[in-house]
GROMACS .gro file of C-alpha atoms in nm:
model
  383
    1MET     CA    1  -6.127   1.333  13.129
    2LYS     CA    2  -6.185   1.685  13.010
    3ASN     CA    3  -6.319   1.738  12.665
    4GLN     CA    4  -6.036   1.895  12.465
    5TYR     CA    5  -6.283   2.039  12.216
    6ASP     CA    6  -6.466   2.243  12.477
    7LEU     CA    7  -6.268   2.546  12.366
    8LEU     CA    8  -6.464   2.539  12.040
    9ASN     CA    9  -6.758   2.695  12.224
   10GLY     CA   10  -6.826   3.050  12.118
   11THR     CA   11  -6.636   3.047  11.789
   12SER     CA   12  -6.797   3.196  11.480
   13VAL     CA   13  -6.716   3.226  11.113
   14ASP     CA   14  -6.823   3.482  10.855
   15PHE     CA   15  -6.933   3.245  10.578
   16ASP     CA   16  -7.013   3.531  10.341
   17GLU     CA   17  -6.642   3.545  10.258
   18TYR     CA   18  -6.638   3.194  10.114
   19GLU     CA   19  -6.755   3.031   9.795
   20GLU     CA   20  -7.013   2.758   9.847
   21ILE     CA   21  -6.922   2.420   9.698
   22GLU     CA   22  -7.140   2.108   9.715
   23LEU     CA   23  -6.959   1.779   9.771
   24THR     CA   24  -7.047   1.427   9.669
   25ALA     CA   25  -7.107   1.163   9.938
   26SER     CA   26  -6.762   1.009   9.884
   27GLU     CA   27  -6.594   1.349   9.903
   28LYS     CA   28  -6.773   1.428  10.229
   29LYS     CA   29  -6.656   1.101  10.381
   30ARG     CA   30  -6.297   1.161  10.275
   31MET     CA   31  -6.306   1.522  10.398
   32LYS     CA   32  -6.423   1.416  10.743
   33LYS     CA   33  -6.130   1.176  10.769
   34ARG     CA   34  -5.888   1.454  10.677
   35LEU     CA   35  -6.029   1.694  10.932
   36LYS     CA   36  -5.971   1.440  11.208
   37ARG     CA   37  -5.601   1.447  11.125
   38GLU     CA   38  -5.562   1.823  11.099
   39ILE     CA   39  -5.376   1.873  11.428
   40LYS     CA   40  -5.059   1.707  11.549
   41PRO     CA   41  -5.026   1.807  11.912
   42ALA     CA   42  -4.707   1.883  12.095
   43ARG     CA   43  -4.597   1.605  12.327
   44LYS     CA   44  -4.645   1.716  12.686
   45LYS     CA   45  -4.466   1.465  12.912
   46ALA     CA   46  -4.514   1.635  13.247
   47ARG     CA   47  -4.849   1.804  13.196
   48PRO     CA   48  -5.128   1.544  13.199
   49LEU     CA   49  -5.429   1.774  13.216
   50ILE     CA   50  -5.443   1.870  12.849
   51ALA     CA   51  -5.244   1.638  12.629
   52ALA     CA   52  -5.346   1.767  12.289
   53ALA     CA   53  -5.346   2.094  12.105
   54VAL     CA   54  -5.693   2.207  12.003
   55LEU     CA   55  -5.754   2.306  11.643
   56LEU     CA   56  -6.032   2.542  11.548
   57LEU     CA   57  -6.161   2.663  11.215
   58ALA     CA   58  -5.869   2.899  11.169
   59VAL     CA   59  -5.640   2.616  11.073
   60THR     CA   60  -5.857   2.392  10.860
   61PRO     CA   61  -5.851   2.390  10.481
   62VAL     CA   62  -6.228   2.412  10.464
   63MET     CA   63  -6.522   2.463  10.699
   64MET     CA   64  -6.806   2.210  10.718
   65GLN     CA   65  -7.161   2.292  10.817
   66ASN     CA   66  -7.484   2.141  10.689
   67GLU     CA   67  -7.263   1.922  10.468
   68THR     CA   68  -7.147   2.223  10.269
   69VAL     CA   69  -6.787   2.336  10.230
   70TRP     CA   70  -6.671   2.695  10.193
   71ALA     CA   71  -6.335   2.724  10.018
   72SER     CA   72  -6.171   3.064   9.998
   73VAL     CA   73  -5.865   3.005   9.784
   74ALA     CA   74  -5.669   2.801   9.540
   75ARG     CA   75  -5.292   2.773   9.505
   76ILE     CA   76  -5.239   2.724   9.879
   77GLY     CA   77  -4.886   2.605   9.823
   78GLN     CA   78  -4.804   2.916   9.625
   79GLN     CA   79  -4.974   3.187   9.830
   80ILE     CA   80  -4.948   3.148  10.206
   81GLU     CA   81  -5.152   3.456  10.284
   82LEU     CA   82  -5.466   3.364  10.089
   83LEU     CA   83  -5.580   3.109  10.349
   84MET     CA   84  -5.539   3.369  10.622
   85ASN     CA   85  -5.791   3.616  10.487
   86LYS     CA   86  -5.517   3.846  10.362
   87PRO     CA   87  -5.489   4.004  10.017
   88GLU     CA   88  -5.268   3.815   9.776
   89GLY     CA   89  -4.906   3.922   9.816
   90SER     CA   90  -4.959   4.101  10.147
   91PHE     CA   91  -4.689   3.887  10.313
   92SER     CA   92  -4.435   3.949  10.038
   93GLY     CA   93  -4.217   4.147  10.278
   94TYR     CA   94  -4.205   3.863  10.529
   95LYS     CA   95  -4.213   3.536  10.337
   96LYS     CA   96  -3.944   3.392  10.114
   97THR     CA   97  -3.976   3.212   9.782
   98VAL     CA   98  -3.783   2.885   9.807
   99ASN     CA   99  -3.884   2.657   9.517
  100GLU     CA  100  -3.658   2.373   9.632
  101THR     CA  101  -3.748   2.004   9.600
  102ALA     CA  102  -3.640   1.705   9.807
  103THR     CA  103  -3.690   1.353   9.668
  104ASP     CA  104  -3.689   1.019   9.846
  105GLN     CA  105  -3.841   0.686   9.736
  106GLY     CA  106  -3.990   0.840   9.425
  107ILE     CA  107  -4.183   1.104   9.620
  108GLN     CA  108  -4.113   1.476   9.580
  109VAL     CA  109  -4.169   1.737   9.849
  110LYS     CA  110  -4.132   2.087   9.711
  111VAL     CA  111  -4.114   2.386   9.946
  112ASN     CA  112  -4.259   2.675   9.748
  113GLU     CA  113  -4.259   2.942  10.018
  114LEU     CA  114  -4.139   2.978  10.375
  115MET     CA  115  -4.239   3.237  10.632
  116LEU     CA  116  -4.116   3.290  10.985
  117ASP     CA  117  -4.388   3.418  11.216
  118ASP     CA  118  -4.400   3.489  11.588
  119GLY     CA  119  -4.374   3.143  11.742
  120GLN     CA  120  -4.415   2.940  11.424
  121VAL     CA  121  -4.286   2.872  11.076
  122LEU     CA  122  -4.517   2.840  10.774
  123LEU     CA  123  -4.435   2.628  10.470
  124GLY     CA  124  -4.617   2.630  10.137
  125LEU     CA  125  -4.569   2.278  10.001
  126THR     CA  126  -4.642   2.065   9.696
  127ILE     CA  127  -4.618   1.685   9.726
  128SER     CA  128  -4.614   1.456   9.424
  129ALA     CA  129  -4.525   1.095   9.346
  130ASP     CA  130  -4.447   0.910   9.027
  131GLU     CA  131  -4.689   0.646   8.900
  132PHE     CA  132  -4.464   0.357   9.004
  133ARG     CA  133  -4.456   0.471   9.365
  134ARG     CA  134  -4.829   0.537   9.380
  135THR     CA  135  -4.895   0.189   9.242
  136ALA     CA  136  -4.658   0.034   9.495
  137LEU     CA  137  -4.846   0.206   9.775
  138GLY     CA  138  -5.178   0.092   9.633
  139LEU     CA  139  -5.303   0.449   9.614
  140ASN     CA  140  -5.628   0.541   9.448
  141ARG     CA  141  -5.602   0.789   9.166
  142ASP     CA  142  -5.721   1.078   9.385
  143ALA     CA  143  -5.565   0.967   9.714
  144LEU     CA  144  -5.338   1.212   9.889
  145ILE     CA  145  -4.986   1.187  10.020
  146ARG     CA  146  -4.972   1.429  10.312
  147PRO     CA  147  -4.683   1.584  10.505
  148GLY     CA  148  -4.600   1.406  10.830
  149GLU     CA  149  -4.347   1.482  11.103
  150LEU     CA  150  -4.134   1.792  11.055
  151ARG     CA  151  -3.809   1.900  11.219
  152VAL     CA  152  -3.689   2.256  11.167
  153LYS     CA  153  -3.341   2.386  11.241
  154ILE     CA  154  -3.267   2.760  11.255
  155GLY     CA  155  -2.900   2.828  11.308
  156ASN     CA  156  -2.803   2.604  11.601
  157MET     CA  157  -3.160   2.568  11.733
  158SER     CA  158  -3.373   2.265  11.648
  159PHE     CA  159  -3.752   2.248  11.684
  160PHE     CA  160  -3.960   1.930  11.690
  161ASP     CA  161  -4.229   1.749  11.892
  162SER     CA  162  -4.431   2.072  11.871
  163ALA     CA  163  -4.792   2.126  11.771
  164SER     CA  164  -4.848   2.150  11.398
  165SER     CA  165  -5.137   2.203  11.161
  166ILE     CA  166  -5.197   2.122  10.796
  167ARG     CA  167  -5.429   2.284  10.544
  168GLU     CA  168  -5.469   2.133  10.203
  169GLU     CA  169  -5.595   2.274   9.878
  170PRO     CA  170  -5.953   2.157   9.805
  171THR     CA  171  -5.857   2.014   9.467
  172LYS     CA  172  -5.541   1.852   9.337
  173ASN     CA  173  -5.321   2.001   9.068
  174LYS     CA  174  -5.350   1.890   8.706
  175ASP     CA  175  -5.035   1.678   8.741
  176GLY     CA  176  -5.187   1.487   9.035
  177SER     CA  177  -4.987   1.665   9.306
  178TRP     CA  178  -5.138   1.836   9.610
  179ASN     CA  179  -5.064   2.171   9.773
  180TYR     CA  180  -5.045   2.220  10.149
  181LEU     CA  181  -4.983   2.487  10.406
  182TYR     CA  182  -4.790   2.340  10.699
  183ALA     CA  183  -4.744   2.534  11.023
  184LEU     CA  184  -4.505   2.415  11.295
  185LYS     CA  185  -4.495   2.577  11.637
  186LEU     CA  186  -4.144   2.687  11.731
  187THR     CA  187  -4.214   2.656  12.101
  188GLN     CA  188  -4.015   2.345  12.196
  189ALA     CA  189  -3.644   2.383  12.128
  190ASP     CA  190  -3.325   2.185  12.145
  191THR     CA  191  -3.077   2.466  12.208
  192ASN     CA  192  -2.765   2.262  12.288
  193GLY     CA  193  -2.771   2.012  12.001
  194ASP     CA  194  -2.812   1.695  12.210
  195GLY     CA  195  -3.126   1.589  12.023
  196LYS     CA  196  -3.354   1.647  12.323
  197ILE     CA  197  -3.600   1.925  12.393
  198ASP     CA  198  -3.450   2.138  12.669
  199VAL     CA  199  -3.672   2.450  12.647
  200GLU     CA  200  -4.052   2.466  12.639
  201GLY     CA  201  -4.247   2.784  12.577
  202TYR     CA  202  -3.966   2.915  12.356
  203THR     CA  203  -4.022   3.256  12.198
  204VAL     CA  204  -3.815   3.237  11.883
  205LEU     CA  205  -3.833   3.603  11.776
  206ASP     CA  206  -3.691   3.710  12.111
  207HIS     CA  207  -3.376   3.507  12.042
  208ILE     CA  208  -3.307   3.605  11.681
  209ASP     CA  209  -3.065   3.879  11.584
  210PRO     CA  210  -3.252   4.097  11.329
  211ASN     CA  211  -2.921   4.189  11.165
  212LYS     CA  212  -2.827   3.828  11.094
  213ASN     CA  213  -2.920   3.579  10.826
  214TYR     CA  214  -2.981   3.228  10.959
  215GLN     CA  215  -2.950   2.901  10.775
  216ILE     CA  216  -3.276   2.709  10.806
  217SER     CA  217  -3.357   2.349  10.718
  218ALA     CA  218  -3.697   2.184  10.700
  219GLN     CA  219  -3.680   1.806  10.728
  220PHE     CA  220  -3.984   1.582  10.687
  221THR     CA  221  -3.908   1.244  10.841
  222SER     CA  222  -4.238   1.089  10.738
  223LEU     CA  223  -4.530   1.130  10.501
  224ASP     CA  224  -4.882   0.992  10.537
  225PHE     CA  225  -5.107   0.844  10.271
  226GLU     CA  226  -5.470   0.737  10.256
  227LYS     CA  227  -5.495   0.366  10.183
  228ASN     CA  228  -5.709   0.212   9.917
  229PRO     CA  229  -6.035   0.103  10.088
  230GLY     CA  230  -5.961  -0.249   9.968
  231GLN     CA  231  -5.643  -0.251  10.178
  232THR     CA  232  -5.823  -0.149  10.497
  233LYS     CA  233  -5.886  -0.454  10.713
  234SER     CA  234  -6.068  -0.328  11.021
  235GLY     CA  235  -6.236  -0.015  10.893
  236ASN     CA  236  -6.083   0.177  11.183
  237TYR     CA  237  -5.958   0.526  11.116
  238GLN     CA  238  -5.596   0.450  11.207
  239ASP     CA  239  -5.596   0.149  10.979
  240SER     CA  240  -5.704   0.368  10.687
  241TYR     CA  241  -5.371   0.552  10.671
  242GLY     CA  242  -5.016   0.443  10.611
  243GLU     CA  243  -4.683   0.606  10.692
  244ILE     CA  244  -4.378   0.643  10.472
  245LYS     CA  245  -4.051   0.692  10.658
  246GLY     CA  246  -3.780   0.884  10.478
  247ASN     CA  247  -3.581   1.205  10.456
  248TRP     CA  248  -3.713   1.503  10.267
  249THR     CA  249  -3.493   1.800  10.362
  250VAL     CA  250  -3.482   2.146  10.207
  251HIS     CA  251  -3.226   2.412  10.300
  252THR     CA  252  -3.255   2.788  10.267
  253SER     CA  253  -3.189   3.100  10.474
  254VAL     CA  254  -3.411   3.334  10.672
  255ASN     CA  255  -3.385   3.684  10.813
  256GLY     CA  256  -3.620   3.783  11.091
  257SER     CA  257  -3.574   4.160  11.083
  258LYS     CA  258  -3.904   4.248  10.913
  259ILE     CA  259  -4.126   4.013  11.110
  260ILE     CA  260  -3.957   4.121  11.434
  261ALA     CA  261  -4.018   4.487  11.352
  262ALA     CA  262  -4.381   4.416  11.263
  263THR     CA  263  -4.457   4.211  11.578
  264LYS     CA  264  -4.591   4.419  11.865
  265VAL     CA  265  -4.588   4.307  12.229
  266TYR     CA  266  -4.850   4.461  12.459
  267PRO     CA  267  -4.799   4.406  12.834
  268LEU     CA  268  -5.129   4.330  13.010
  269ASN     CA  269  -5.030   4.197  13.355
  270LYS     CA  270  -5.391   4.120  13.449
  271GLU     CA  271  -5.477   3.923  13.764
  272ILE     CA  272  -5.849   3.835  13.748
  273PRO     CA  273  -6.023   3.663  14.040
  274ILE     CA  274  -6.256   3.380  13.933
  275ASN     CA  275  -6.534   3.239  14.153
  276GLU     CA  276  -6.781   3.057  13.929
  277LYS     CA  277  -6.936   2.711  13.899
  278GLY     CA  278  -6.747   2.576  14.201
  279ILE     CA  279  -6.411   2.698  14.069
  280LYS     CA  280  -6.221   2.965  14.256
  281GLY     CA  281  -5.879   3.101  14.168
  282ILE     CA  282  -5.676   3.360  13.976
  283LEU     CA  283  -5.664   3.400  13.597
  284SER     CA  284  -5.331   3.559  13.502
  285ILE     CA  285  -5.279   3.723  13.161
  286LYS     CA  286  -4.927   3.854  13.109
  287GLU     CA  287  -4.916   3.991  12.754
  288VAL     CA  288  -5.054   3.967  12.402
  289ARG     CA  289  -4.832   3.951  12.094
  290VAL     CA  290  -4.959   4.074  11.755
  291SER     CA  291  -4.783   3.985  11.430
  292PRO     CA  292  -4.903   4.035  11.071
  293VAL     CA  293  -5.021   3.672  11.078
  294SER     CA  294  -5.138   3.598  11.429
  295ILE     CA  295  -5.243   3.722  11.770
  296LYS     CA  296  -5.097   3.516  12.055
  297LEU     CA  297  -5.209   3.508  12.416
  298HIS     CA  298  -5.056   3.319  12.707
  299TYR     CA  299  -5.248   3.281  13.032
  300THR     CA  300  -5.260   3.064  13.342
  301PHE     CA  301  -5.534   2.979  13.587
  302THR     CA  302  -5.439   2.878  13.939
  303SER     CA  303  -5.718   2.717  14.141
  304SER     CA  304  -5.732   2.784  14.514
  305THR     CA  305  -6.017   2.541  14.585
  306GLY     CA  306  -6.103   2.219  14.411
  307SER     CA  307  -5.960   2.033  14.116
  308ILE     CA  308  -5.989   2.170  13.766
  309ARG     CA  309  -6.022   1.816  13.631
  310ASN     CA  310  -6.395   1.808  13.703
  311GLY     CA  311  -6.508   1.927  13.360
  312THR     CA  312  -6.495   2.302  13.421
  313ASN     CA  313  -6.274   2.514  13.195
  314VAL     CA  314  -6.151   2.867  13.256
  315GLY     CA  315  -6.038   3.054  12.948
  316VAL     CA  316  -6.023   3.376  12.752
  317LYS     CA  317  -6.186   3.461  12.419
  318ILE     CA  318  -6.100   3.758  12.199
  319LYS     CA  319  -6.337   3.969  11.989
  320ASP     CA  320  -6.254   4.254  11.753
  321GLN     CA  321  -6.396   4.606  11.756
  322ASN     CA  322  -6.708   4.483  11.574
  323GLY     CA  323  -6.783   4.211  11.830
  324ARG     CA  324  -6.667   3.935  11.598
  325ASP     CA  325  -6.499   3.632  11.756
  326LEU     CA  326  -6.153   3.580  11.613
  327SER     CA  327  -6.085   3.223  11.506
  328GLU     CA  328  -5.836   3.046  11.728
  329SER     CA  329  -5.626   2.744  11.809
  330GLY     CA  330  -5.472   2.654  12.139
  331SER     CA  331  -5.248   2.415  12.326
  332GLY     CA  332  -5.165   2.376  12.688
  333GLY     CA  333  -5.122   2.159  12.992
  334GLY     CA  334  -5.144   2.160  13.365
  335THR     CA  335  -5.214   1.980  13.689
  336ASP     CA  336  -5.512   1.949  13.922
  337ARG     CA  337  -5.457   2.307  14.035
  338VAL     CA  338  -5.281   2.493  13.754
  339LEU     CA  339  -5.392   2.534  13.393
  340GLU     CA  340  -5.152   2.689  13.142
  341MET     CA  341  -5.269   2.780  12.791
  342ASP     CA  342  -5.125   2.929  12.474
  343GLU     CA  343  -5.395   3.063  12.243
  344GLU     CA  344  -5.347   3.179  11.887
  345TYR     CA  345  -5.600   3.390  11.700
  346ARG     CA  346  -5.603   3.472  11.331
  347ASN     CA  347  -5.503   3.832  11.267
  348ASP     CA  348  -5.764   3.935  11.015
  349LYS     CA  349  -5.743   4.256  10.819
  350GLY     CA  350  -5.901   4.560  10.977
  351VAL     CA  351  -5.859   4.457  11.342
  352VAL     CA  352  -5.774   4.767  11.545
  353MET     CA  353  -5.916   4.677  11.885
  354LEU     CA  354  -5.916   4.356  12.088
  355ARG     CA  355  -6.173   4.278  12.356
  356PHE     CA  356  -6.064   4.010  12.605
  357ILE     CA  357  -6.351   3.821  12.768
  358PRO     CA  358  -6.278   3.561  13.039
  359TYR     CA  359  -6.524   3.272  13.049
  360VAL     CA  360  -6.605   2.961  13.249
  361SER     CA  361  -6.750   2.657  13.072
  362ASP     CA  362  -6.902   2.340  13.210
  363HIS     CA  363  -6.846   2.043  12.981
  364GLU     CA  364  -7.093   1.811  13.153
  365LYS     CA  365  -7.376   2.065  13.129
  366ASP     CA  366  -7.261   2.184  12.785
  367SER     CA  367  -7.277   2.545  12.900
  368SER     CA  368  -7.047   2.848  12.899
  369LYS     CA  369  -7.067   3.179  13.082
  370ASP     CA  370  -6.886   3.494  12.971
  371LEU     CA  371  -6.750   3.693  13.264
  372THR     CA  372  -6.819   4.030  13.104
  373SER     CA  373  -6.756   4.219  13.428
  374HIS     CA  374  -6.389   4.121  13.390
  375ALA     CA  375  -6.368   4.201  13.017
  376PHE     CA  376  -6.126   4.467  12.896
  377ASN     CA  377  -6.019   4.630  12.568
  378LEU     CA  378  -5.685   4.693  12.399
  379LYS     CA  379  -5.621   4.919  12.100
  380ILE     CA  380  -5.357   4.780  11.869
  381ASN     CA  381  -5.147   4.915  11.586
  382ASN     CA  382  -5.226   4.657  11.317
  383LYS     CA  383  -5.046   4.780  11.007
   0.00000   0.00000   0.00000
């Protein structure tokens, strides 16, 4: 089976932007457990090649290297943009202050902010529980209750079973609550209200009327909590967490006019022949979409000889005008012959040029080769 983390090769982070914080041994252990749960992949029923979305450093609350953590912000639940390397308040024209709380079983989920982006919705959350409920769950004093499954409805369209990511604030609030940034991909849609996904690869901004306000609901159907070590029987990771079923729903409205106007679509229509490491075929790149939050790229690779299940990956990385790799996440699927990927890159401030570099990586040999002869540049209007 192919290593789903192979796409991590080649990523880089500018650690000079982050404050260095030393953790205790217990904190390091707990942090590692959280990082394992950072991504909730979309469910791909008919695409067995890649079953999970891949999460890179762009969507983690902290970055770990040499047992040190760099944390860039506080108040994650209050300021969506701070975790995205944007100045405080720079998304004020796109996000909406909600400040609505849903309560079930003594647990409160407060949606502080909501922002519609190209292909996703971002929620700034605070989760808290009264002492009675925490005692009933057997929670340690510092244990977290984390957001679980989310269903979003915009107008008559429902979105669920999509990839999601969670970032949490490094420290809890004084009242014992925790802040989170929750991102749900709006790529799998139920458009006819029958409760089943009928459209995959949905592009939500292309279907929203910019002159219309839409009612939007965010419904958490479950929350997760870290069990007291004394409750853990096997020591296995899955046995260390519990799930709370319930209904935490917040309603508000959203208008997509500003984010639609600020999202640029650049047609690429590139057909790149690949003949490397025993893999031969065509890499097709249709377009790149640039919003104030993210840079999104969709591409396919169609093999003409051999199976692409043999440990070789074909992909595309993006650098900025300074040669810096942009952090990314990705999800996709495919068959023996066709690979289909959706990549998302963090839109950092100051990016005015994108350099697209196809690559071929060999998981078994732990190697990757950039196909620089097929690289190309794109100037973008990133205001």
